[in-house]
PDB file of C-alpha atoms in Angstrom:
ATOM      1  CA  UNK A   1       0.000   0.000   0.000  1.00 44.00           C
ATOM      2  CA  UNK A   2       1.249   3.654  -0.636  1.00 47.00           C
ATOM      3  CA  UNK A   3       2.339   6.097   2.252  1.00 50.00           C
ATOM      4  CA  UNK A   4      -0.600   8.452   0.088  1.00 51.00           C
ATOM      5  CA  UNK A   5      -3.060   5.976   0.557  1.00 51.00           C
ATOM      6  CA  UNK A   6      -3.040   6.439   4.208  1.00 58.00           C
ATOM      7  CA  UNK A   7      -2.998   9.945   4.049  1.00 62.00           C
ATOM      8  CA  UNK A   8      -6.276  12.691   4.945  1.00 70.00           C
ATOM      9  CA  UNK A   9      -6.165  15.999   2.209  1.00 79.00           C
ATOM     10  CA  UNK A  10      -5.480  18.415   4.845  1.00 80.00           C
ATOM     11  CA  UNK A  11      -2.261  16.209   5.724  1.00 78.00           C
ATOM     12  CA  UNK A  12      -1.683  16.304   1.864  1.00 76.00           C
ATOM     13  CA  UNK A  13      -2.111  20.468   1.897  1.00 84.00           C
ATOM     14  CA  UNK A  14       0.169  20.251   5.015  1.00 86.00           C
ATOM     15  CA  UNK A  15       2.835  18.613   3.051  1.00 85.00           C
ATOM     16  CA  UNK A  16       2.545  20.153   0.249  1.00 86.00           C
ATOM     17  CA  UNK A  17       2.820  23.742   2.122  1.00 90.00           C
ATOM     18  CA  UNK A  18       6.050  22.712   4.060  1.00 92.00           C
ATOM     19  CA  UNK A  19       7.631  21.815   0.643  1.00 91.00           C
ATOM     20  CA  UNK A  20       6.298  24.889  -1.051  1.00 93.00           C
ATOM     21  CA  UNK A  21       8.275  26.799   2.366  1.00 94.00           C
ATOM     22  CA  UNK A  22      11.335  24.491   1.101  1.00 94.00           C
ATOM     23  CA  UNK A  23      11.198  25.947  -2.169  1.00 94.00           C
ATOM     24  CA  UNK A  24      10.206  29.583  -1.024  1.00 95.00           C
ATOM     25  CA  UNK A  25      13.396  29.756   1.389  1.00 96.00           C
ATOM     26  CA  UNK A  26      15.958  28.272  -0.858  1.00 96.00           C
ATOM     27  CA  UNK A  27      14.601  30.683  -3.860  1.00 95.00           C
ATOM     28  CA  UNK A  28      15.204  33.880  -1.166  1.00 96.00           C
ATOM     29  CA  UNK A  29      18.821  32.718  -0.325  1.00 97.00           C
ATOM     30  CA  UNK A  30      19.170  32.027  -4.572  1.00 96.00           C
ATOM     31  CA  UNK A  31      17.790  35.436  -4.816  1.00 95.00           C
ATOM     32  CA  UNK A  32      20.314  37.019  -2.180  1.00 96.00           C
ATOM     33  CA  UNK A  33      23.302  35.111  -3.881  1.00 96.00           C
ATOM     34  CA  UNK A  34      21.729  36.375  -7.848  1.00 94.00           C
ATOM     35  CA  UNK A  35      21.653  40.053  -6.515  1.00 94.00           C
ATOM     36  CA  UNK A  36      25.717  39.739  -6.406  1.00 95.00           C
ATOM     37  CA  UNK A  37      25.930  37.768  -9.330  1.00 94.00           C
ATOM     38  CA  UNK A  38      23.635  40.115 -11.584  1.00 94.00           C
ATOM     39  CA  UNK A  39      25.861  42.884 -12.322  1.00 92.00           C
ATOM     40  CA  UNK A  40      28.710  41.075 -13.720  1.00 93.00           C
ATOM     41  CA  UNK A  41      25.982  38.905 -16.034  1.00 93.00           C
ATOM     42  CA  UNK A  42      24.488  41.510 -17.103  1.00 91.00           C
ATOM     43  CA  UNK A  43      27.961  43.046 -17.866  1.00 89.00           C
ATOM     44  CA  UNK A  44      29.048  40.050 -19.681  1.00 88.00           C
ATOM     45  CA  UNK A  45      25.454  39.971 -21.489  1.00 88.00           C
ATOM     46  CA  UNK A  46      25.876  43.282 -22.854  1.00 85.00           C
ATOM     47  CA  UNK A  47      29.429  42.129 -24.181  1.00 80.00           C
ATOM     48  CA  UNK A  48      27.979  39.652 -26.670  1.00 75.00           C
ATOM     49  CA  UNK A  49      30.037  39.314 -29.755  1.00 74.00           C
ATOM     50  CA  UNK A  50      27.029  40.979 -32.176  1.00 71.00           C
ATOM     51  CA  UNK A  51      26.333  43.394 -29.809  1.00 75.00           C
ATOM     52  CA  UNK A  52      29.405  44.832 -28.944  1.00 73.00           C
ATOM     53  CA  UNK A  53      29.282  47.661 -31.818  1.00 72.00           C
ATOM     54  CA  UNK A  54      26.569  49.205 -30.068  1.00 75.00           C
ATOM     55  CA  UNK A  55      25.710  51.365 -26.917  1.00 78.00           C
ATOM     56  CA  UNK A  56      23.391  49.891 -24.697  1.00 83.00           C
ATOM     57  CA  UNK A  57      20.446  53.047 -23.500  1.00 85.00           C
ATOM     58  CA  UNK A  58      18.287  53.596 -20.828  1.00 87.00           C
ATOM     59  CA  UNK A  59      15.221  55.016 -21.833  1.00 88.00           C
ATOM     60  CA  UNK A  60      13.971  55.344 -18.303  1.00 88.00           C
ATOM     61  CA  UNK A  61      15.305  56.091 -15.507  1.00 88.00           C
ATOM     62  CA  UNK A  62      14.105  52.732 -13.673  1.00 91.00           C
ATOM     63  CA  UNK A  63      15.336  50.748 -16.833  1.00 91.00           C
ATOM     64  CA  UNK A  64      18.289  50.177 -15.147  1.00 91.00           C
ATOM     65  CA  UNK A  65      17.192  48.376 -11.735  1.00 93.00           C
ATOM     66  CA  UNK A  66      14.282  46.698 -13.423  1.00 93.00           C
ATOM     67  CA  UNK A  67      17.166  44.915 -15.740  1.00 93.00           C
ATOM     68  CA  UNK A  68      19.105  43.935 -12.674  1.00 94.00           C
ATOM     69  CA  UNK A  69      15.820  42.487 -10.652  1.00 94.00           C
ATOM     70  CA  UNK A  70      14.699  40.690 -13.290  1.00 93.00           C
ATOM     71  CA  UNK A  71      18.442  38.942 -13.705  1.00 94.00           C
ATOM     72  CA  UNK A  72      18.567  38.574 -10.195  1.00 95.00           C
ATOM     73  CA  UNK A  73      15.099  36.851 -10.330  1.00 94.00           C
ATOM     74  CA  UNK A  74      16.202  34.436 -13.255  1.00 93.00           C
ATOM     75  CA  UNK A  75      19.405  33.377 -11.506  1.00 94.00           C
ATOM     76  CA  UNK A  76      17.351  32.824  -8.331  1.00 94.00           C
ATOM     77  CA  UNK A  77      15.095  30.730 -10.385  1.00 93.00           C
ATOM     78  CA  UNK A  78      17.876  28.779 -12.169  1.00 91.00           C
ATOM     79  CA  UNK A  79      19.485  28.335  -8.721  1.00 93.00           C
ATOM     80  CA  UNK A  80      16.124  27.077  -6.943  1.00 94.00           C
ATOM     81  CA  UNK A  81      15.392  25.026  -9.584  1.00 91.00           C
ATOM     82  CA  UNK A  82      16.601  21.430  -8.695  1.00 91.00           C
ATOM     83  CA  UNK A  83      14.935  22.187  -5.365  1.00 93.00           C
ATOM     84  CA  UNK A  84      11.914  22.559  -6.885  1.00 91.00           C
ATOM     85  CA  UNK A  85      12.159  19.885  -8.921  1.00 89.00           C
ATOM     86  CA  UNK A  86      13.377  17.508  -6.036  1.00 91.00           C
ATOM     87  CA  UNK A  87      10.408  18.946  -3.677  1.00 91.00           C
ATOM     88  CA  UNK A  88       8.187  18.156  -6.654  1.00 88.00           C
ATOM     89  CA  UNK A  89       9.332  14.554  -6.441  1.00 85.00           C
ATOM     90  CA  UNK A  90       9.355  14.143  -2.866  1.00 86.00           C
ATOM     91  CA  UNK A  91       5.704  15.075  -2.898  1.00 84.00           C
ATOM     92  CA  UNK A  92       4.612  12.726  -5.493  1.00 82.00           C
ATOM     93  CA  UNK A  93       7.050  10.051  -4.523  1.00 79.00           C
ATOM     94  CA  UNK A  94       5.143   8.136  -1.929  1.00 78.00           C
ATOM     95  CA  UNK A  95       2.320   7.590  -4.363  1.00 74.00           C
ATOM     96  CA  UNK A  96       4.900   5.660  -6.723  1.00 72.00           C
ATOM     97  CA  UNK A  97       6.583   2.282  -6.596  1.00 72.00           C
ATOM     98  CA  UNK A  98      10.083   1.918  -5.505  1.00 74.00           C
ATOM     99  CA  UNK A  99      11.276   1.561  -9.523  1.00 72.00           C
ATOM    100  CA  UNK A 100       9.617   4.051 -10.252  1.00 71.00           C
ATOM    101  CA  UNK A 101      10.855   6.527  -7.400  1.00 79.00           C
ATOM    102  CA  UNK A 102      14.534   5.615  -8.538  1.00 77.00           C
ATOM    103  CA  UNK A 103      13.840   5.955 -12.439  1.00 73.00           C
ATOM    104  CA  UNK A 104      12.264   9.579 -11.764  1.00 77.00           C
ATOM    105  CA  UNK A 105      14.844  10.758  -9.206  1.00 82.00           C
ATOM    106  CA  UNK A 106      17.947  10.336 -11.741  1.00 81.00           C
ATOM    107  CA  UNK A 107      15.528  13.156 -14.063  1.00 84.00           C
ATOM    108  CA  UNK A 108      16.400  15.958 -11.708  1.00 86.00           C
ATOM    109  CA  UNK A 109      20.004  16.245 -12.949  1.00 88.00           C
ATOM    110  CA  UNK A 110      19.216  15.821 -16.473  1.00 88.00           C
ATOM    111  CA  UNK A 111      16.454  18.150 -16.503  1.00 89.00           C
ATOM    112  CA  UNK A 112      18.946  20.903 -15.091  1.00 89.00           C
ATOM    113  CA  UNK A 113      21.280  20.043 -17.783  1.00 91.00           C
ATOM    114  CA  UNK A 114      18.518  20.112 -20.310  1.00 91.00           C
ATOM    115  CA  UNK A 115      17.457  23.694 -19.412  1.00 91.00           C
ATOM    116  CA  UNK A 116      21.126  24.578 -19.300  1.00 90.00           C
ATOM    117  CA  UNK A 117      21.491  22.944 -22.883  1.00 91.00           C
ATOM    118  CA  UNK A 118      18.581  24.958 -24.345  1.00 90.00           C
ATOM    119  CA  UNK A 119      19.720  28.599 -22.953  1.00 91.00           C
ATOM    120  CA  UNK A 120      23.293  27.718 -24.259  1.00 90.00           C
ATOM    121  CA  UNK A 121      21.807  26.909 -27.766  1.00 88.00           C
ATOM    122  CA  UNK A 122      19.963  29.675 -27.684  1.00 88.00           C
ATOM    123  CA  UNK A 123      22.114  32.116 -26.395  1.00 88.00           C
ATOM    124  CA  UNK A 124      25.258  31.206 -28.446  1.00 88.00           C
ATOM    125  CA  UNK A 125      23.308  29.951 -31.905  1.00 85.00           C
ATOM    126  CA  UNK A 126      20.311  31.238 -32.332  1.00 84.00           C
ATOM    127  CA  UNK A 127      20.565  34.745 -30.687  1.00 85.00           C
ATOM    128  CA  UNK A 128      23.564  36.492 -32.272  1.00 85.00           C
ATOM    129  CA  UNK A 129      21.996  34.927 -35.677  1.00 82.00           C
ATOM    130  CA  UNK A 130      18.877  36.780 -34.984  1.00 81.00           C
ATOM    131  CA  UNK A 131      20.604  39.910 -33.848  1.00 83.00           C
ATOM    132  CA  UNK A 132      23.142  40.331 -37.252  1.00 82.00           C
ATOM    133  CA  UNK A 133      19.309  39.356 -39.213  1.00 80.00           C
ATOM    134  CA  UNK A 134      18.252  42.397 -37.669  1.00 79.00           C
ATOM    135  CA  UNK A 135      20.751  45.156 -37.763  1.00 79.00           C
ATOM    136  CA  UNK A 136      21.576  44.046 -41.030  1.00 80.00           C
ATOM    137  CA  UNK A 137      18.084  45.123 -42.071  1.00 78.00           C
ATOM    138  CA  UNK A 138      18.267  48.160 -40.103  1.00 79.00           C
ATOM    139  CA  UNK A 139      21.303  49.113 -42.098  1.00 78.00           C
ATOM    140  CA  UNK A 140      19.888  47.991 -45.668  1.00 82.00           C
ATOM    141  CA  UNK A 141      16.996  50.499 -44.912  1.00 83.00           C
ATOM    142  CA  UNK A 142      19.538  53.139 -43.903  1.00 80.00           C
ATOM    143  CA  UNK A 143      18.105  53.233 -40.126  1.00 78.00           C
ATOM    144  CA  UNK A 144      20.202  53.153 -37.282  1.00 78.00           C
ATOM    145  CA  UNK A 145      19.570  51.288 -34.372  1.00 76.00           C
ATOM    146  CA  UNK A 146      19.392  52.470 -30.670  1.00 79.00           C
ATOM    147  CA  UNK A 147      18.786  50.111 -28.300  1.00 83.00           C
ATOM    148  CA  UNK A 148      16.979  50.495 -25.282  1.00 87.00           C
ATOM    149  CA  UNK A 149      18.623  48.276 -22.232  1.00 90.00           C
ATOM    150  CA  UNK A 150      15.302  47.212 -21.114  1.00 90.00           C
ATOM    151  CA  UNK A 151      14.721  45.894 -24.808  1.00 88.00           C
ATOM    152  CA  UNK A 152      17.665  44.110 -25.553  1.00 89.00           C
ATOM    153  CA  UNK A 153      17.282  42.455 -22.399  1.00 91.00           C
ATOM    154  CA  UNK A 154      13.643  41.749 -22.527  1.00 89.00           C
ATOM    155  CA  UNK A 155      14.412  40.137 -26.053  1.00 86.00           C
ATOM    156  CA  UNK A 156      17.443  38.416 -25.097  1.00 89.00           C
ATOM    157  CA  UNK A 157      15.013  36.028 -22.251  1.00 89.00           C
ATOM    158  CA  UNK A 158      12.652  36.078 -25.069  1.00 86.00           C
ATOM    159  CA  UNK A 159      14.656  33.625 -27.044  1.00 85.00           C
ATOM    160  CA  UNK A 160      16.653  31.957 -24.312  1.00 88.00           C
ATOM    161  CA  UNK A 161      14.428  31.096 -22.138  1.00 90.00           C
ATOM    162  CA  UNK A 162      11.508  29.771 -23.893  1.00 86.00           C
ATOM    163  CA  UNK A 163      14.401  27.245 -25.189  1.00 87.00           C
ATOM    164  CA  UNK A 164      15.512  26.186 -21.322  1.00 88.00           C
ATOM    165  CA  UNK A 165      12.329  25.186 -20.864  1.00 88.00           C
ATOM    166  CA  UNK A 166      11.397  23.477 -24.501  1.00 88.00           C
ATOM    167  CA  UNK A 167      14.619  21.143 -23.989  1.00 89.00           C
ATOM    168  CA  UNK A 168      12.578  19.585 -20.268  1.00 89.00           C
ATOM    169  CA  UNK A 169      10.864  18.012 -23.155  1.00 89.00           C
ATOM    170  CA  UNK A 170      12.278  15.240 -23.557  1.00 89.00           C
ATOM    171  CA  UNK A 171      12.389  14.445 -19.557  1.00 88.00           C
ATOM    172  CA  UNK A 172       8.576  15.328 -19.428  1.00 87.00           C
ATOM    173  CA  UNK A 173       7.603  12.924 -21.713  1.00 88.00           C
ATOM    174  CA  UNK A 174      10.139   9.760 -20.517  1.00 85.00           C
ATOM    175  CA  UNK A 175       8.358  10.915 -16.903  1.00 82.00           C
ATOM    176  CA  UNK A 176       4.556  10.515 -18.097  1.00 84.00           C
ATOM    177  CA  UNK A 177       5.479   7.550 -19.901  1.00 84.00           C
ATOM    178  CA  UNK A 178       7.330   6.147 -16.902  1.00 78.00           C
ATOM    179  CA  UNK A 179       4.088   6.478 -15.010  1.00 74.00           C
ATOM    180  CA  UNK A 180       1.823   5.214 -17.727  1.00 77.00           C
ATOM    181  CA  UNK A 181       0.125   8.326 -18.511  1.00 83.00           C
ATOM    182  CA  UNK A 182       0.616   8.286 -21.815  1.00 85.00           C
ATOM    183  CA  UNK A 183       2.637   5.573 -24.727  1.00 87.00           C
ATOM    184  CA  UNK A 184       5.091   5.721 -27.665  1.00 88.00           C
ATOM    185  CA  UNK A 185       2.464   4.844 -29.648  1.00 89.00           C
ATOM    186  CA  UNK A 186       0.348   7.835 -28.463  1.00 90.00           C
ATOM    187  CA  UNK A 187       2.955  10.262 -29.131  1.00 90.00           C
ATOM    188  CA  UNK A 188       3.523   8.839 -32.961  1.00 90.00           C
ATOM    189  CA  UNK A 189      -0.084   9.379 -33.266  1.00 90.00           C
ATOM    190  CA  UNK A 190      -0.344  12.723 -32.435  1.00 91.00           C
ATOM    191  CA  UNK A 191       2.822  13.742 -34.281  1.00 91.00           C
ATOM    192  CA  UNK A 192       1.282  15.973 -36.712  1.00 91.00           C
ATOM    193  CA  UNK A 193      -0.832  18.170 -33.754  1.00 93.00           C
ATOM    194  CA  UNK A 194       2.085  18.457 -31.818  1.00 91.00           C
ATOM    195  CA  UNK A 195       4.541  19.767 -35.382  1.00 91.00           C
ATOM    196  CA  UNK A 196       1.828  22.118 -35.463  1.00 93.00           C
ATOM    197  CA  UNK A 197       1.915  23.123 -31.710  1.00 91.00           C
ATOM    198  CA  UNK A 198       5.699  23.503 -32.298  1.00 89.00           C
ATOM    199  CA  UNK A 199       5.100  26.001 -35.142  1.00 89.00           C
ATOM    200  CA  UNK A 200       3.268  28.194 -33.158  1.00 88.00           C
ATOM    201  CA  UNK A 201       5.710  28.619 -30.160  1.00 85.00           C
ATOM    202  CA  UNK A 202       8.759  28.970 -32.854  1.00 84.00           C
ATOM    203  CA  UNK A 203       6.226  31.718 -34.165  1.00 82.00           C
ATOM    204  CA  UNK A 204       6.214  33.398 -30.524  1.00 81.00           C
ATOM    205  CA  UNK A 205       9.916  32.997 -29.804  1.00 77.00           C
ATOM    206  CA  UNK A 206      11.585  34.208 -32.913  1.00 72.00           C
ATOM    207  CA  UNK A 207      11.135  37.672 -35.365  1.00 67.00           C
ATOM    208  CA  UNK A 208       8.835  37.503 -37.601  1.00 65.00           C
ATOM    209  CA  UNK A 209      10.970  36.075 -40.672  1.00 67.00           C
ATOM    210  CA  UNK A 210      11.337  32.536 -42.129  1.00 73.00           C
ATOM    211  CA  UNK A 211      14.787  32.024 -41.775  1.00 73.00           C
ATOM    212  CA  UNK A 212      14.514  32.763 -38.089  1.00 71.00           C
ATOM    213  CA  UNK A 213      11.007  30.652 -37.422  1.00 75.00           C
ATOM    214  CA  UNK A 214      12.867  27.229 -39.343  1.00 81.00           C
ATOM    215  CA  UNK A 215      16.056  27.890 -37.081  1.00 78.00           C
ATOM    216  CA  UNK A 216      13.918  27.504 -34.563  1.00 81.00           C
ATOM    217  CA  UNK A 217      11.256  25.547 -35.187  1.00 85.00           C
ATOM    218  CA  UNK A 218      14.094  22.406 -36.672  1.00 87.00           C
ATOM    219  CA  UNK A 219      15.620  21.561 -33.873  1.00 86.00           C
ATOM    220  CA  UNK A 220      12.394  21.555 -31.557  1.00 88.00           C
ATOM    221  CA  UNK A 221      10.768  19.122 -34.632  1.00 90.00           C
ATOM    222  CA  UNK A 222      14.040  16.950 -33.826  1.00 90.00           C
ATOM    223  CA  UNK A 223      14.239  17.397 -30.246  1.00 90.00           C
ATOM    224  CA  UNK A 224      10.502  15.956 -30.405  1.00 91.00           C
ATOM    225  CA  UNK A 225      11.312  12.650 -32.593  1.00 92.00           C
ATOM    226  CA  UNK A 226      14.148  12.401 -29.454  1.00 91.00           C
ATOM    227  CA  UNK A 227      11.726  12.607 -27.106  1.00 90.00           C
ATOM    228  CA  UNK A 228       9.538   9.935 -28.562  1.00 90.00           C
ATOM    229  CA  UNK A 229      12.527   7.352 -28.941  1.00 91.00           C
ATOM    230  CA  UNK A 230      13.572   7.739 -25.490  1.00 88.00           C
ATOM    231  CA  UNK A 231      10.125   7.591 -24.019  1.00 87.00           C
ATOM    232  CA  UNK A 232      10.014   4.338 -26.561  1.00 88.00           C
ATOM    233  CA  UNK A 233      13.269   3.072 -24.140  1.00 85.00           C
ATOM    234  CA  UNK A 234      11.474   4.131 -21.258  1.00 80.00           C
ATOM    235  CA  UNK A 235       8.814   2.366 -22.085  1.00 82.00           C
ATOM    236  CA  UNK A 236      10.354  -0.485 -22.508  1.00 83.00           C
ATOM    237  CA  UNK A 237      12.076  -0.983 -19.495  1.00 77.00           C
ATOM    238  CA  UNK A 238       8.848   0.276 -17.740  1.00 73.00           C
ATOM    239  CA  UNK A 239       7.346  -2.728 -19.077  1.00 76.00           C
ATOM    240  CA  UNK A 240      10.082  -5.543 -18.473  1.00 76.00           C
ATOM    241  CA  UNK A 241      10.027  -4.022 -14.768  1.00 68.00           C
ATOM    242  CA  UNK A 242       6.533  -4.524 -14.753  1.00 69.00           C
ATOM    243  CA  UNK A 243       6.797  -8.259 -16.072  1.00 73.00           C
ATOM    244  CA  UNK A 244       9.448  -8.804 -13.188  1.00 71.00           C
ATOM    245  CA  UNK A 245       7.833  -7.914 -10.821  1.00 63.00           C
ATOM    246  CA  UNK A 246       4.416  -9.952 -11.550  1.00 65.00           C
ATOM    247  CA  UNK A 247       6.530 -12.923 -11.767  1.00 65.00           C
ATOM    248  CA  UNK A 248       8.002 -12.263  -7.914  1.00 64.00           C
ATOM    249  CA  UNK A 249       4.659 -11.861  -6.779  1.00 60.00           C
TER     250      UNK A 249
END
């Protein structure tokens, strides 16, 4: 029998609020370390090979700080975020069995490396592509660019993070087919829906031009057909664990 079975809601809504204080601590102490750390990012950010011909500008007065909370809030995030995701599994790990608990704990590395993965792919591929797309049109037209240091950064998360979180996919799907929520054969079958699905988040995350949207919207086609072969290998050894175990029993 699972440890959940046993368990009343309001001792579920008790756990679940002394893991959600877990996560809320560890993010302020992420936070504290992220305010130190911001200003040399941020100074390294601005120092980006295609940006470095031009002069970052404040628009606003406040542009400034709200550039340096926001970093701080991202590297508090990125800092928090194994907590999170090992809080996540500590709540939902009683209600598994003990293969399962082991297969989903090993995730929590990969899925920080995944995110890691994306914003490097992003950051270092994708972005200064974008940026040279742009100013090169800016200087075809004969317009010179100013750039705002609010804007640059807001665009900047625009592409990289979307990607951080687009490369969990992989993870998310071996974890829901781990758990039987969903099959290979499911995925396969909805291929085409989620291509399209895929299209319209590459539409969000890059300009508005087609060399920009198939940079994009390739590799998260082919980190999808990943996805489904390692949730077929998951689901595989899901199933031979599952054999094993009837025949102990």
């Amino acid at each position: 029998m699972n440890q959940n079975d046993n368990m009343s809601i309001l001792e579920h809504i008790e756990e679940l609020r002394k893991r959600l204080m877990i996560i809320v601590v560890f993010f302020v102490l992420a936070s504290i370390i992220g305010f130190f750390l911001s200003q040399p990012l941020i100074r390294y950010l601005q120092e980006a090979s295609a940006v470095q011909e031009l002069v970052m500008n404040a628009f606003k007065p406040t542009d400034p700080f709200k550039v340096y909370m926001q970093t701080t809030f991202l590297i508090g995030i990125l800092l928090t975020s194994p907590v999170i995701l090992y809080q996540l599994w500590a709540f939902i790990s009683p209600g598994l069995l003990a293969r399962e608990r082991r297969a989903t704990l090993s995730y929590i590395p990969v899925s920080v490396l995944l995110f890691l993965a994306g914003i490097s792919f992003s950051y270092f591929i994708l972005f200064p592509f974008v940026i040279r797309f742009m100013l090169n049109l800016s200087g075809s037209m004969g317009i010179e660019t100013t750039i705002g240091i609010n804007e640059y950064f807001q665009f900047l998360f625009q592409i990289t993070i979307p990607f951080g979180l687009l490369f969990q996919l992989p993870v998310l799907l071996l974890f829901l087919t781990r758990l039987g929520i969903i099959t290979p054969e499911y995925l396969t079958k909805i291929r085409k829906y989620a291509y399209f699905v895929l299209l319209v988040i590459a539409a969000f995350i890059t300009p508005p031009d087609v060399l920009s949207h198939m940079m994009v919207t390739v590799p998260l086609l082919i980190l999808y057909e990943i996805s489904v072969w390692i949730s077929k290998i998951g689901y595989k050894k899901a199933q031979k664990a599952k054999q094993r175990a009837e025949q102990e029993e």
